[in-house]
Amino acid sequence: MMIDNSRSKGTIVVFITGVDGSGKSTLTEWLEQECNRRSLSVNKVWSRFNNYFSKPLLALLRLTGHNYYRQVDGEPFGFHDFEKLGLLRYLFVVLQILDVRIATRLKILSKLGKSDVLICERGPWDTLVDVMGDIAVEDLGESAFGRAFVSQVQGLGHTLLISRDYNAITAIRQELKEDHKMETKIRLYQRLSSTFDWAVINNSGSLDETKQQILNALSLAQGKTS
């Protein structure tokens, strides 16, 4: 993967991506601590569900029953079943592109050059997967629409897909069995990892093995930072 250092302003950018329950938060916290141990300053960003322009449409789709919440173990889970909306699906896509580009500018690009490392747990890649699952268009990532989601960050830094088997995820977080699109999202992440040449981190084994994979992917195993 080619890293565009001219846009990173000297900041090592790491996108931690993957489905809910794959271990992203645990590994993001560890990576921050590991960078601090190496005397590297760190900024962290969480960027998902940035609904600016798309909020009125989502409110309308709540009324039609396509956008709804369900209580699972006392917690609200949101579902977008937009597969049968026809061309209206693509209005949602366009509005989400606008939203994600605003969020990327405000939350990610504005922080370049302000720390040695910028760790993004969730970001444009994850929004793209969410939208692909919402509208059931699995090749959206290879289209002009898909490229518009990620053009601001493609090639900017390292993207690590944290991969974990569905059964391993649901064994730890049983409420995710209620997400009827979970297995689809796992497949979509795998598809994007091939399309955009991400490093895939297998988190189905021991945590120490996973950490070593991340260090290797970021060329930090021997103390390197670039």
Short mmCIF file of C-alpha atoms in Angstrom, two decimals:
data_model
loop_
_atom_site.label_atom_id
_atom_site.label_comp_id
_atom_site.label_asym_id
_atom_site.label_seq_id
_atom_site.Cartn_x
_atom_site.Cartn_y
_atom_site.Cartn_z
CA MET A 1 0.00 0.00 0.00
CA MET A 2 1.33 3.44 -0.94
CA ILE A 3 1.22 5.91 1.92
CA ASP A 4 0.72 9.55 0.94
CA ASN A 5 3.08 11.21 3.43
CA SER A 6 2.63 14.60 1.78
CA ARG A 7 -0.95 14.73 3.05
CA SER A 8 -0.27 13.28 6.49
CA LYS A 9 1.85 16.30 7.56
CA GLY A 10 4.22 14.02 9.42
CA THR A 11 1.46 12.19 11.29
CA ILE A 12 1.26 8.40 11.18
CA VAL A 13 -2.43 7.75 10.46
CA VAL A 14 -3.95 4.40 11.46
CA PHE A 15 -7.53 3.43 10.63
CA ILE A 16 -8.85 0.63 12.87
CA THR A 17 -11.85 -0.86 11.09
CA GLY A 18 -14.11 -3.89 11.40
CA VAL A 19 -17.52 -5.09 12.59
CA ASP A 20 -18.91 -4.56 16.08
CA GLY A 21 -17.41 -7.05 18.50
CA SER A 22 -14.20 -7.61 16.53
CA GLY A 23 -12.04 -6.05 19.25
CA LYS A 24 -11.36 -2.59 17.82
CA SER A 25 -11.76 -0.62 21.05
CA THR A 26 -9.48 -2.93 23.04
CA LEU A 27 -6.81 -2.80 20.36
CA THR A 28 -7.11 0.95 19.88
CA GLU A 29 -6.54 1.50 23.60
CA TRP A 30 -3.55 -0.84 23.55
CA LEU A 31 -2.07 0.83 20.45
CA GLU A 32 -2.34 4.25 22.10
CA GLN A 33 -0.50 2.93 25.15
CA GLU A 34 2.13 1.28 22.95
CA CYS A 35 2.74 4.51 21.06
CA ASN A 36 3.03 6.46 24.31
CA ARG A 37 5.53 3.90 25.56
CA ARG A 38 7.60 4.72 22.49
CA SER A 39 7.35 8.46 23.28
CA LEU A 40 4.95 9.10 20.39
CA SER A 41 2.14 11.61 20.94
CA VAL A 42 -1.31 10.29 19.98
CA ASN A 43 -4.69 11.70 18.95
CA LYS A 44 -7.72 9.39 18.76
CA VAL A 45 -10.84 9.81 16.65
CA TRP A 46 -14.15 7.93 16.61
CA SER A 47 -16.21 8.76 13.54
CA ARG A 48 -19.46 6.95 12.78
CA PHE A 49 -23.15 7.87 12.45
CA ASN A 50 -22.39 11.40 11.29
CA ASN A 51 -25.83 12.35 10.04
CA TYR A 52 -25.99 15.98 8.94
CA PHE A 53 -27.71 16.23 5.56
CA SER A 54 -29.18 12.74 5.82
CA LYS A 55 -31.02 13.32 9.13
CA PRO A 56 -34.34 14.51 7.56
CA LEU A 57 -34.42 11.50 5.23
CA LEU A 58 -33.72 9.14 8.13
CA ALA A 59 -36.56 10.74 10.06
CA LEU A 60 -38.89 10.19 7.10
CA LEU A 61 -37.79 6.57 6.80
CA ARG A 62 -38.50 6.13 10.51
CA LEU A 63 -42.12 6.99 9.74
CA THR A 64 -42.25 4.45 6.89
CA GLY A 65 -40.77 1.70 9.10
CA HIS A 66 -37.54 1.29 7.12
CA ASN A 67 -35.45 2.88 9.86
CA TYR A 68 -36.24 1.51 13.32
CA TYR A 69 -34.91 0.58 16.75
CA ARG A 70 -35.28 -2.64 18.68
CA GLN A 71 -34.51 -3.21 22.35
CA VAL A 72 -31.91 -5.95 22.88
CA ASP A 73 -30.95 -6.69 26.49
CA GLY A 74 -32.26 -3.27 27.44
CA GLU A 75 -30.16 -1.45 24.83
CA PRO A 76 -31.54 0.17 21.65
CA PHE A 77 -30.23 -1.31 18.39
CA GLY A 78 -30.78 0.65 15.19
CA PHE A 79 -31.64 -1.06 11.89
CA HIS A 80 -31.75 0.34 8.36
CA ASP A 81 -33.66 -1.88 5.95
CA PHE A 82 -33.40 0.23 2.80
CA GLU A 83 -33.10 -2.62 0.29
CA LYS A 84 -36.56 -2.08 -1.21
CA LEU A 85 -36.45 1.69 -1.59
CA GLY A 86 -35.50 1.58 -5.28
CA LEU A 87 -33.77 4.72 -6.54
CA LEU A 88 -34.44 6.43 -3.21
CA ARG A 89 -31.58 4.31 -1.87
CA TYR A 90 -29.19 6.42 -3.87
CA LEU A 91 -30.47 9.66 -2.37
CA PHE A 92 -29.46 8.17 0.97
CA VAL A 93 -26.05 7.28 -0.48
CA VAL A 94 -25.45 10.80 -1.79
CA LEU A 95 -26.48 12.40 1.51
CA GLN A 96 -24.24 9.99 3.43
CA ILE A 97 -21.32 10.89 1.15
CA LEU A 98 -21.83 14.56 2.00
CA ASP A 99 -22.06 13.72 5.70
CA VAL A 100 -18.95 11.57 5.76
CA ARG A 101 -16.90 14.14 3.87
CA ILE A 102 -17.86 16.83 6.37
CA ALA A 103 -17.03 14.54 9.31
CA THR A 104 -13.72 13.49 7.75
CA ARG A 105 -12.68 17.11 7.27
CA LEU A 106 -13.70 18.12 10.81
CA LYS A 107 -12.65 15.04 12.78
CA ILE A 108 -9.69 13.57 10.88
CA LEU A 109 -8.00 15.87 8.38
CA SER A 110 -8.06 18.80 10.81
CA LYS A 111 -5.88 16.80 13.23
CA LEU A 112 -3.06 16.02 10.80
CA GLY A 113 0.24 17.44 11.97
CA LYS A 114 -0.95 17.85 15.57
CA SER A 115 0.47 14.57 16.91
CA ASP A 116 2.91 11.85 15.93
CA VAL A 117 0.12 9.29 15.53
CA LEU A 118 -3.58 9.66 14.72
CA ILE A 119 -5.64 6.55 15.48
CA CYS A 120 -9.08 6.47 13.88
CA GLU A 121 -11.36 3.88 15.43
CA ARG A 122 -14.16 3.88 12.87
CA GLY A 123 -14.15 6.26 9.93
CA PRO A 124 -15.21 6.62 6.29
CA TRP A 125 -14.52 2.95 5.54
CA ASP A 126 -16.97 1.86 8.23
CA THR A 127 -19.65 4.26 7.01
CA LEU A 128 -19.23 2.82 3.52
CA VAL A 129 -19.77 -0.71 4.87
CA ASP A 130 -22.81 0.43 6.85
CA VAL A 131 -24.34 2.00 3.73
CA MET A 132 -23.55 -1.03 1.57
CA GLY A 133 -25.37 -3.21 4.08
CA ASP A 134 -28.24 -0.73 4.49
CA ILE A 135 -29.06 -0.65 0.77
CA ALA A 136 -27.89 -4.20 -0.10
CA VAL A 137 -25.54 -3.11 -2.90
CA GLU A 138 -22.40 -5.14 -2.30
CA ASP A 139 -20.37 -3.71 -5.18
CA LEU A 140 -20.92 -0.09 -4.11
CA GLY A 141 -17.32 0.11 -2.86
CA GLU A 142 -15.98 -0.37 -6.39
CA SER A 143 -18.25 2.31 -7.86
CA ALA A 144 -17.87 6.08 -8.11
CA PHE A 145 -20.19 6.33 -5.10
CA GLY A 146 -17.90 4.14 -3.03
CA ARG A 147 -14.78 6.03 -4.06
CA ALA A 148 -16.46 9.31 -3.06
CA PHE A 149 -16.89 8.00 0.49
CA VAL A 150 -13.19 7.38 0.97
CA SER A 151 -11.35 9.65 -1.47
CA GLN A 152 -10.25 11.98 1.34
CA VAL A 153 -8.48 9.20 3.23
CA GLN A 154 -7.57 6.59 0.60
CA GLY A 155 -3.79 6.16 0.69
CA LEU A 156 -3.50 8.55 3.63
CA GLY A 157 -2.23 5.98 6.12
CA HIS A 158 -2.53 2.41 7.30
CA THR A 159 -5.93 0.71 7.33
CA LEU A 160 -6.14 -2.34 9.58
CA LEU A 161 -9.15 -4.62 9.30
CA ILE A 162 -9.67 -6.33 12.65
CA SER A 163 -11.11 -9.69 11.63
CA ARG A 164 -12.86 -12.10 13.97
CA ASP A 165 -15.04 -15.11 13.27
CA TYR A 166 -18.80 -14.60 13.64
CA ASN A 167 -19.09 -17.35 16.25
CA ALA A 168 -16.23 -15.87 18.26
CA ILE A 169 -17.92 -12.45 18.18
CA THR A 170 -21.36 -13.68 19.22
CA ALA A 171 -19.89 -15.91 21.94
CA ILE A 172 -18.61 -12.73 23.63
CA ARG A 173 -21.42 -10.38 22.64
CA GLN A 174 -24.56 -12.46 22.31
CA GLU A 175 -26.72 -9.40 21.61
CA LEU A 176 -25.06 -9.12 18.20
CA LYS A 177 -26.91 -12.27 17.14
CA GLU A 178 -29.89 -9.91 16.78
CA ASP A 179 -28.09 -7.98 14.03
CA HIS A 180 -29.44 -9.78 10.96
CA LYS A 181 -26.82 -8.07 8.79
CA MET A 182 -23.77 -9.02 10.86
CA GLU A 183 -22.56 -11.81 8.60
CA THR A 184 -23.14 -9.60 5.56
CA LYS A 185 -21.01 -6.86 7.12
CA ILE A 186 -18.21 -9.33 7.82
CA ARG A 187 -18.28 -10.29 4.14
CA LEU A 188 -18.35 -6.64 3.04
CA TYR A 189 -15.32 -5.77 5.13
CA GLN A 190 -13.45 -8.69 3.61
CA ARG A 191 -14.45 -7.51 0.14
CA LEU A 192 -13.19 -3.97 0.79
CA SER A 193 -9.96 -5.29 2.29
CA SER A 194 -9.23 -7.00 -1.02
CA THR A 195 -10.32 -4.03 -3.12
CA PHE A 196 -8.25 -1.47 -1.19
CA ASP A 197 -5.38 -3.72 -0.09
CA TRP A 198 -5.78 -3.40 3.67
CA ALA A 199 -3.77 -5.27 6.26
CA VAL A 200 -6.06 -7.94 7.75
CA ILE A 201 -5.46 -8.58 11.44
CA ASN A 202 -6.80 -11.94 12.59
CA ASN A 203 -8.20 -11.42 16.09
CA SER A 204 -9.62 -14.91 16.53
CA GLY A 205 -6.53 -16.16 18.36
CA SER A 206 -4.64 -14.85 21.39
CA LEU A 207 -4.45 -11.13 22.11
CA ASP A 208 -0.65 -11.25 22.08
CA GLU A 209 -0.69 -12.72 18.57
CA THR A 210 -3.06 -9.99 17.43
CA LYS A 211 -0.86 -7.27 18.89
CA GLN A 212 2.18 -8.66 17.11
CA GLN A 213 0.31 -8.64 13.80
CA ILE A 214 -0.49 -4.95 14.30
CA LEU A 215 3.12 -4.08 15.16
CA ASN A 216 4.27 -5.89 12.04
CA ALA A 217 1.68 -4.18 9.85
CA LEU A 218 2.76 -0.75 11.11
CA SER A 219 6.48 -1.59 10.94
CA LEU A 220 6.73 -1.00 14.68
CA ALA A 221 7.93 -4.46 15.66
CA GLN A 222 11.55 -3.34 15.72
CA GLY A 223 10.86 0.13 16.98
CA LYS A 224 10.34 1.71 13.54
CA THR A 225 7.83 4.52 13.17
CA SER A 226 7.58 4.98 9.43
#
